[in-house]
Short mmCIF file of C-alpha atoms in Angstrom, two decimals:
data_model
loop_
_atom_site.label_atom_id
_atom_site.label_comp_id
_atom_site.label_asym_id
_atom_site.label_seq_id
_atom_site.Cartn_x
_atom_site.Cartn_y
_atom_site.Cartn_z
CA MET A 1412 65.42 -21.02 43.04
CA PHE A 1413 67.26 -23.27 40.58
CA GLU A 1414 68.23 -26.70 41.94
CA SER A 1415 68.42 -30.14 40.32
CA ASN A 1416 64.98 -31.15 41.64
CA ILE A 1417 62.65 -29.44 44.11
CA THR A 1418 59.93 -31.30 46.02
CA ILE A 1419 56.88 -29.20 46.94
CA ASP A 1420 54.42 -30.27 49.64
CA ALA A 1421 51.04 -29.17 48.22
CA ARG A 1422 49.20 -29.37 51.58
CA GLY A 1423 47.38 -26.12 52.34
CA HIS A 1424 48.17 -24.44 49.00
CA LEU A 1425 45.57 -22.93 46.68
CA LEU A 1426 45.30 -24.88 43.42
CA GLY A 1427 45.55 -22.06 40.86
CA ARG A 1428 48.19 -20.04 42.67
CA LEU A 1429 50.47 -23.04 43.14
CA ALA A 1430 49.92 -24.16 39.52
CA SER A 1431 50.92 -20.75 38.12
CA THR A 1432 54.14 -20.64 40.18
CA VAL A 1433 54.97 -24.21 39.17
CA ALA A 1434 54.29 -23.46 35.47
CA LYS A 1435 56.67 -20.47 35.52
CA GLU A 1436 59.44 -22.48 37.19
CA LEU A 1437 59.01 -25.35 34.70
CA LEU A 1438 59.43 -22.92 31.78
CA ASN A 1439 62.64 -21.69 33.42
CA GLY A 1440 64.03 -25.25 33.32
CA GLN A 1441 63.40 -26.30 36.92
CA HIS A 1442 62.46 -29.94 37.68
CA LEU A 1443 59.61 -30.08 40.19
CA THR A 1444 57.86 -32.85 42.13
CA VAL A 1445 54.56 -32.00 43.84
CA VAL A 1446 53.41 -34.38 46.60
CA ARG A 1447 50.17 -34.60 48.67
CA CYS A 1448 48.02 -33.20 45.82
CA GLU A 1449 44.90 -34.52 47.56
CA GLU A 1450 45.41 -31.84 50.26
CA LEU A 1451 45.38 -28.90 47.85
CA ASN A 1452 42.71 -26.29 48.60
CA ILE A 1453 40.26 -24.65 46.19
CA SER A 1454 38.55 -21.41 47.21
CA GLY A 1455 34.75 -21.37 47.24
CA LYS A 1456 32.01 -23.48 48.84
CA HIS A 1457 32.30 -27.22 48.26
CA VAL A 1458 28.93 -27.45 46.45
CA ARG A 1459 29.81 -24.63 44.02
CA VAL A 1460 33.23 -26.09 43.21
CA LYS A 1461 31.74 -29.58 42.80
CA ASN A 1462 29.04 -28.27 40.41
CA LYS A 1463 31.72 -26.50 38.37
CA TYR A 1464 33.66 -29.76 37.98
CA LEU A 1465 30.46 -31.72 37.21
CA SER A 1466 29.63 -29.25 34.42
CA PHE A 1467 33.17 -29.82 33.07
CA LEU A 1468 32.51 -33.60 33.06
CA ARG A 1469 29.57 -33.00 30.69
CA LYS A 1470 31.87 -31.39 28.07
CA ARG A 1471 32.67 -34.14 25.57
CA MET A 1472 32.87 -34.88 21.88
CA ALA A 1473 29.36 -35.82 20.71
CA THR A 1474 30.32 -38.48 18.15
CA ASN A 1475 33.34 -40.08 19.87
CA PRO A 1476 33.85 -39.07 23.55
CA LYS A 1477 37.13 -40.97 23.91
CA LYS A 1478 38.75 -38.38 21.60
CA GLY A 1479 38.41 -35.77 24.34
CA PRO A 1480 38.37 -33.74 26.39
CA ILE A 1481 39.79 -36.20 28.93
CA HIS A 1482 38.46 -35.72 32.48
CA TYR A 1483 40.98 -36.88 35.08
CA ARG A 1484 39.65 -38.00 38.46
CA SER A 1485 42.81 -38.27 40.56
CA PRO A 1486 44.02 -35.12 42.39
CA ALA A 1487 47.56 -35.46 41.01
CA ARG A 1488 46.28 -35.60 37.42
CA ILE A 1489 43.83 -32.71 38.01
CA PHE A 1490 46.78 -30.62 39.25
CA TRP A 1491 48.91 -31.76 36.29
CA ARG A 1492 46.14 -30.71 33.88
CA THR A 1493 45.79 -27.33 35.61
CA VAL A 1494 49.52 -26.71 35.10
CA ARG A 1495 49.27 -27.92 31.48
CA GLY A 1496 46.64 -25.23 30.85
CA MET A 1497 49.19 -22.61 31.93
CA LEU A 1498 51.90 -23.88 29.56
CA PRO A 1499 52.20 -23.63 25.77
CA HIS A 1500 52.14 -27.45 25.77
CA LYS A 1501 51.67 -27.79 22.00
CA THR A 1502 55.10 -26.25 21.34
CA ALA A 1503 58.39 -28.08 21.88
CA ARG A 1504 59.34 -25.68 24.71
CA GLY A 1505 56.03 -26.17 26.55
CA ALA A 1506 56.02 -29.95 26.07
CA ALA A 1507 59.58 -30.13 27.44
CA ALA A 1508 58.52 -28.03 30.44
CA LEU A 1509 55.61 -30.39 31.17
CA THR A 1510 57.94 -33.41 31.23
CA ARG A 1511 59.83 -31.72 34.10
CA LEU A 1512 56.75 -31.97 36.37
CA ARG A 1513 55.81 -34.97 38.51
CA SER A 1514 52.75 -34.99 40.78
CA PHE A 1515 51.59 -37.55 43.35
CA GLU A 1516 48.91 -38.24 45.91
CA GLY A 1517 50.47 -38.84 49.31
CA VAL A 1518 54.27 -38.92 49.65
CA PRO A 1519 55.62 -42.04 47.87
CA PRO A 1520 59.25 -43.19 48.23
CA PRO A 1521 61.84 -41.74 47.66
CA TYR A 1522 60.16 -38.36 48.29
CA ASP A 1523 59.34 -39.29 51.89
CA LYS A 1524 63.05 -38.83 52.65
CA THR A 1525 63.66 -35.60 50.70
CA LYS A 1526 63.33 -32.03 51.93
CA LYS A 1527 59.98 -30.51 50.99
CA MET A 1528 59.32 -26.85 50.20
CA VAL A 1529 56.26 -24.62 50.36
CA VAL A 1530 55.33 -21.67 48.13
CA PRO A 1531 54.37 -18.78 50.47
CA THR A 1532 52.59 -16.83 47.70
CA ALA A 1533 50.22 -19.80 47.20
CA LEU A 1534 49.46 -20.72 50.83
CA ARG A 1535 45.77 -20.49 51.70
CA VAL A 1536 46.40 -19.05 55.17
CA LEU A 1537 48.30 -16.14 53.60
CA ARG A 1538 46.18 -15.56 50.49
CA LEU A 1539 42.57 -16.26 51.51
CA ARG A 1540 40.61 -14.21 54.04
CA PRO A 1541 39.80 -16.27 57.18
CA ASP A 1542 36.03 -15.97 56.71
CA ARG A 1543 36.11 -17.28 53.12
CA LYS A 1544 34.96 -20.82 52.32
CA PHE A 1545 37.26 -23.38 50.72
CA THR A 1546 37.27 -27.08 49.89
CA GLN A 1547 39.86 -29.83 49.51
CA MET A 1548 40.94 -31.38 46.24
CA GLY A 1549 40.72 -34.93 47.67
CA ARG A 1550 37.06 -34.44 48.60
CA ILE A 1551 36.20 -33.08 45.13
CA ALA A 1552 38.09 -35.94 43.43
CA THR A 1553 36.23 -38.52 45.54
CA ASP A 1554 32.90 -36.97 44.48
CA LEU A 1555 34.04 -37.17 40.83
CA GLY A 1556 34.86 -40.88 41.09
CA TRP A 1557 38.41 -41.15 42.52
CA LYS A 1558 38.46 -44.44 44.46
CA TYR A 1559 41.77 -44.33 46.34
CA ALA A 1560 41.25 -41.74 49.11
CA ASP A 1561 41.12 -44.44 51.82
CA VAL A 1562 44.25 -46.18 50.43
CA ILE A 1563 46.21 -42.90 50.46
CA GLU A 1564 44.95 -42.13 53.98
CA ARG A 1565 46.14 -45.52 55.22
CA LEU A 1566 49.58 -45.19 53.57
CA GLU A 1567 49.99 -41.63 54.86
CA ALA A 1568 49.18 -42.72 58.44
CA LYS A 1569 51.88 -45.42 58.17
CA ARG A 1570 54.39 -42.93 56.71
CA LYS A 1571 53.76 -40.43 59.53
CA VAL A 1572 54.46 -43.10 62.17
CA TYR A 1573 57.77 -44.00 60.49
CA GLY A 1574 58.57 -40.30 60.06
CA ALA A 1575 57.99 -39.53 63.75
CA ALA A 1576 60.26 -42.46 64.79
CA TYR A 1577 62.98 -41.28 62.36
CA HIS A 1578 62.75 -37.74 63.79
CA GLU A 1579 63.18 -39.03 67.37
CA ARG A 1580 66.24 -41.09 66.32
CA LYS A 1581 67.71 -38.03 64.59
CA LYS A 1582 67.18 -35.84 67.69
CA ALA A 1583 68.81 -38.46 69.93
CA ALA A 1584 71.82 -38.76 67.58
CA LYS A 1585 72.24 -34.96 67.53
CA LYS A 1586 72.15 -34.85 71.34
CA LEU A 1587 74.85 -37.55 71.55
CA ARG A 1588 77.01 -35.72 68.98
CA LEU A 1589 76.81 -32.46 70.96
CA LYS A 1590 77.63 -34.32 74.19
CA ALA A 1591 80.65 -35.98 72.53
CA ALA A 1592 81.86 -32.63 71.14
CA GLU A 1593 81.75 -31.09 74.64
CA ALA A 1594 83.53 -34.06 76.23
CA VAL A 1595 86.48 -34.13 73.80
CA ASP A 1596 89.76 -32.66 75.09
CA LEU A 1597 92.00 -31.31 72.33
CA GLY A 1598 94.74 -30.02 74.61
CA SER A 1599 97.30 -27.79 72.87
CA ALA A 1600 95.78 -28.54 69.42
CA GLY A 1601 92.60 -26.70 70.49
CA ALA A 1602 94.24 -23.27 70.34
CA THR A 1603 95.70 -24.01 66.86
CA LEU A 1604 92.32 -25.16 65.53
CA GLU A 1605 90.57 -22.14 67.05
CA ALA A 1606 93.08 -19.81 65.40
CA ALA A 1607 92.39 -21.53 62.06
CA GLY A 1608 88.64 -20.90 62.50
CA TYR A 1609 87.43 -24.38 63.46
#
């Protein structure tokens, strides 16, 4: 799927499955942008997943904690770190692959106007049994200390209003174009154009 840059909408994807697909594409030289990381899903009950992350927060260097490990709170950085764990990031090849990834909460400009893809092999509805529990990355991040869930929610609500208006304008323009195409009379040139395949 090689293109100059692919934008992936992370909503409804499973964290690990999406991260592994993204890591492989990055190593192949693909530039990727992942948006709406706060809507990623993690399989398992919320309490179990939260406890797992809280136990990770306790892992630190005894003498100087700022030397690591670094515990990111924002969903985009948690996703970025998950992908980093799947790359040989201490080699030049792995480090170069990691620079090809960008991740965001919400859909910031200019990605609100680009086509967004999904990864079917990572979608929760296709990979997780319907009776299985799951939780959302944004909820986990908020419990860990991420403070911007309400800001992202507000910006996303505004973006969706603009997006719906844009979609209506686009539909109206398409309708007018089709109407104009039907109304045009080409006369004798019509047969020539039809013969040429237009």
